[in-house]
Amino acid sequence: MKCPTCGISVSKRNLTCHSCEAELPRTAEQEMAATAESGGGGGGKIFPILGWVFAILSLFVIPILFGIAGIVMGVFTIKRRSKIHGIIIIIASIVLMILGSVISALMMMV
Ligand SMILES: [Zn+2]
């Protein structure tokens, strides 16, 4: 489908245009998912959970990989669930990623 605002080609699954950030008209399927989410109150729950898991993993294994994964989950959390929670996850991911890098650097020196 095409974005009604800027005309760029966008995925049907996106809620907003990746180019101009305009809200896209929702399909019936997305409408149902959104209703289920607001009713259940559990929409996008997986993002903060994965964010914390990745952030903590970045402290122990491959800090860059899991740190970035944690940041990405933080971004999803901001978009889908809670702005503040998402920002906390991003900050935690960055801090733990740096700590994890320092720890692995120290381990190599030993
Ligand atoms: Zn657009």
PDB file of C-alpha atoms and ligand atoms in Angstrom:
ATOM      1  CA  MET A   1       0.000   0.000   0.000  1.00  0.00           C
ATOM      2  CA  LYS A   2       1.013   3.642  -0.317  1.00  0.00           C
ATOM      3  CA  CYS A   3       1.243   6.278   2.382  1.00  0.00           C
ATOM      4  CA  PRO A   4      -1.648   8.728   1.935  1.00  0.00           C
ATOM      5  CA  THR A   5       0.536  11.601   3.134  1.00  0.00           C
ATOM      6  CA  CYS A   6       3.795  11.258   1.222  1.00  0.00           C
ATOM      7  CA  GLY A   7       2.972   8.515  -1.305  1.00  0.00           C
ATOM      8  CA  ILE A   8       5.898   6.267  -0.417  1.00  0.00           C
ATOM      9  CA  SER A   9       5.355   2.508  -0.517  1.00  0.00           C
ATOM     10  CA  VAL A  10       4.838   1.119   2.999  1.00  0.00           C
ATOM     11  CA  SER A  11       4.147  -2.261   4.524  1.00  0.00           C
ATOM     12  CA  LYS A  12       0.523  -3.028   5.354  1.00  0.00           C
ATOM     13  CA  ARG A  13       1.596  -4.155   8.798  1.00  0.00           C
ATOM     14  CA  ASN A  14       3.018  -0.756   9.750  1.00  0.00           C
ATOM     15  CA  LEU A  15       0.854   1.558  11.809  1.00  0.00           C
ATOM     16  CA  THR A  16       2.834   4.620  10.778  1.00  0.00           C
ATOM     17  CA  CYS A  17       4.754   5.591   7.658  1.00  0.00           C
ATOM     18  CA  HIS A  18       8.487   4.949   8.007  1.00  0.00           C
ATOM     19  CA  SER A  19       9.212   8.015   5.905  1.00  0.00           C
ATOM     20  CA  CYS A  20       6.934  10.801   7.173  1.00  0.00           C
ATOM     21  CA  GLU A  21       5.666   9.182  10.417  1.00  0.00           C
ATOM     22  CA  ALA A  22       2.063   9.794   9.375  1.00  0.00           C
ATOM     23  CA  GLU A  23      -0.492   7.407  10.785  1.00  0.00           C
ATOM     24  CA  LEU A  24      -1.623   4.901   8.183  1.00  0.00           C
ATOM     25  CA  PRO A  25      -5.214   3.790   7.723  1.00  0.00           C
ATOM     26  CA  ARG A  26      -5.680   0.595   9.678  1.00  0.00           C
ATOM     27  CA  THR A  27      -6.739  -2.694   8.221  1.00  0.00           C
ATOM     28  CA  ALA A  28      -9.589  -4.605   9.890  1.00  0.00           C
ATOM     29  CA  GLU A  29      -7.074  -7.073  11.236  1.00  0.00           C
ATOM     30  CA  GLN A  30      -5.014  -4.375  12.956  1.00  0.00           C
ATOM     31  CA  GLU A  31      -8.157  -2.784  14.315  1.00  0.00           C
ATOM     32  CA  MET A  32      -9.074  -6.060  15.979  1.00  0.00           C
ATOM     33  CA  ALA A  33      -5.571  -6.479  17.385  1.00  0.00           C
ATOM     34  CA  ALA A  34      -5.645  -2.929  18.776  1.00  0.00           C
ATOM     35  CA  THR A  35      -9.014  -3.525  20.402  1.00  0.00           C
ATOM     36  CA  ALA A  36      -7.790  -6.768  21.931  1.00  0.00           C
ATOM     37  CA  GLU A  37      -4.704  -4.971  23.232  1.00  0.00           C
ATOM     38  CA  SER A  38      -6.525  -2.096  24.885  1.00  0.00           C
ATOM     39  CA  GLY A  39      -9.077  -4.524  26.317  1.00  0.00           C
ATOM     40  CA  GLY A  40      -6.538  -6.935  27.714  1.00  0.00           C
ATOM     41  CA  GLY A  41      -4.043  -4.274  28.696  1.00  0.00           C
ATOM     42  CA  GLY A  42      -1.229  -6.618  27.709  1.00  0.00           C
ATOM     43  CA  GLY A  43      -0.318  -5.188  24.318  1.00  0.00           C
ATOM     44  CA  GLY A  44       3.357  -5.238  23.425  1.00  0.00           C
ATOM     45  CA  LYS A  45       4.184  -6.776  26.786  1.00  0.00           C
ATOM     46  CA  ILE A  46       6.915  -8.853  25.206  1.00  0.00           C
ATOM     47  CA  PHE A  47       9.027  -5.797  24.260  1.00  0.00           C
ATOM     48  CA  PRO A  48       9.932  -4.553  27.762  1.00  0.00           C
ATOM     49  CA  ILE A  49      10.480  -8.158  28.905  1.00  0.00           C
ATOM     50  CA  LEU A  50      12.843  -8.892  26.010  1.00  0.00           C
ATOM     51  CA  GLY A  51      14.444  -5.476  26.518  1.00  0.00           C
ATOM     52  CA  TRP A  52      15.394  -6.308  30.091  1.00  0.00           C
ATOM     53  CA  VAL A  53      16.523  -9.820  29.173  1.00  0.00           C
ATOM     54  CA  PHE A  54      18.792  -8.470  26.408  1.00  0.00           C
ATOM     55  CA  ALA A  55      20.068  -5.622  28.594  1.00  0.00           C
ATOM     56  CA  ILE A  56      21.057  -8.050  31.360  1.00  0.00           C
ATOM     57  CA  LEU A  57      22.536 -10.543  28.869  1.00  0.00           C
ATOM     58  CA  SER A  58      24.696  -7.752  27.418  1.00  0.00           C
ATOM     59  CA  LEU A  59      26.463  -7.605  30.774  1.00  0.00           C
ATOM     60  CA  PHE A  60      27.668 -11.185  30.375  1.00  0.00           C
ATOM     61  CA  VAL A  61      27.736 -12.165  26.700  1.00  0.00           C
ATOM     62  CA  ILE A  62      28.504 -10.231  23.506  1.00  0.00           C
ATOM     63  CA  PRO A  63      27.736  -6.769  24.976  1.00  0.00           C
ATOM     64  CA  ILE A  64      27.448  -5.030  21.603  1.00  0.00           C
ATOM     65  CA  LEU A  65      24.936  -7.526  20.201  1.00  0.00           C
ATOM     66  CA  PHE A  66      22.636  -7.786  23.211  1.00  0.00           C
ATOM     67  CA  GLY A  67      23.075  -4.110  24.087  1.00  0.00           C
ATOM     68  CA  ILE A  68      21.811  -3.085  20.662  1.00  0.00           C
ATOM     69  CA  ALA A  69      19.030  -5.701  20.841  1.00  0.00           C
ATOM     70  CA  GLY A  70      18.022  -4.192  24.201  1.00  0.00           C
ATOM     71  CA  ILE A  71      17.997  -0.690  22.710  1.00  0.00           C
ATOM     72  CA  VAL A  72      15.835  -1.903  19.819  1.00  0.00           C
ATOM     73  CA  MET A  73      13.371  -3.500  22.280  1.00  0.00           C
ATOM     74  CA  GLY A  74      13.383  -0.191  24.203  1.00  0.00           C
ATOM     75  CA  VAL A  75      12.386   1.624  21.006  1.00  0.00           C
ATOM     76  CA  PHE A  76       9.571  -0.895  20.436  1.00  0.00           C
ATOM     77  CA  THR A  77       8.481  -0.420  24.055  1.00  0.00           C
ATOM     78  CA  ILE A  78       8.269   3.348  23.511  1.00  0.00           C
ATOM     79  CA  LYS A  79       6.203   2.845  20.364  1.00  0.00           C
ATOM     80  CA  ARG A  80       3.952   0.072  21.601  1.00  0.00           C
ATOM     81  CA  ARG A  81       3.701   0.254  25.336  1.00  0.00           C
ATOM     82  CA  SER A  82       5.252   2.875  27.601  1.00  0.00           C
ATOM     83  CA  LYS A  83       7.477   5.810  26.705  1.00  0.00           C
ATOM     84  CA  ILE A  84       9.123   6.094  30.127  1.00  0.00           C
ATOM     85  CA  HIS A  85       9.658   2.353  30.462  1.00  0.00           C
ATOM     86  CA  GLY A  86      11.174   2.265  26.961  1.00  0.00           C
ATOM     87  CA  ILE A  87      13.589   5.104  27.771  1.00  0.00           C
ATOM     88  CA  ILE A  88      14.647   3.334  30.976  1.00  0.00           C
ATOM     89  CA  ILE A  89      15.306   0.135  28.998  1.00  0.00           C
ATOM     90  CA  ILE A  90      17.382   2.049  26.412  1.00  0.00           C
ATOM     91  CA  ILE A  91      19.464   3.748  29.129  1.00  0.00           C
ATOM     92  CA  ALA A  92      19.874   0.447  31.012  1.00  0.00           C
ATOM     93  CA  SER A  93      20.923  -1.296  27.768  1.00  0.00           C
ATOM     94  CA  ILE A  94      23.551   1.360  27.041  1.00  0.00           C
ATOM     95  CA  VAL A  95      24.906   1.323  30.615  1.00  0.00           C
ATOM     96  CA  LEU A  96      24.980  -2.492  30.790  1.00  0.00           C
ATOM     97  CA  MET A  97      26.490  -2.695  27.304  1.00  0.00           C
ATOM     98  CA  ILE A  98      29.344  -0.382  28.398  1.00  0.00           C
ATOM     99  CA  LEU A  99      29.767  -2.290  31.670  1.00  0.00           C
ATOM    100  CA  GLY A 100      29.734  -5.580  29.776  1.00  0.00           C
ATOM    101  CA  SER A 101      32.414  -4.285  27.376  1.00  0.00           C
ATOM    102  CA  VAL A 102      34.573  -3.133  30.292  1.00  0.00           C
ATOM    103  CA  ILE A 103      34.154  -6.491  32.042  1.00  0.00           C
ATOM    104  CA  SER A 104      35.068  -8.490  28.924  1.00  0.00           C
ATOM    105  CA  ALA A 105      38.068  -6.195  28.343  1.00  0.00           C
ATOM    106  CA  LEU A 106      39.205  -6.807  31.918  1.00  0.00           C
ATOM    107  CA  MET A 107      38.697 -10.562  31.515  1.00  0.00           C
ATOM    108  CA  MET A 108      40.965 -10.531  28.465  1.00  0.00           C
ATOM    109  CA  MET A 109      43.700  -8.755  30.388  1.00  0.00           C
ATOM    110  CA  VAL A 110      43.710 -11.365  33.145  1.00  0.00           C
TER     111      VAL A 110
HETATM  112 ZN    ZN B   1       4.482   8.935   4.495  1.00  0.00          ZN
END
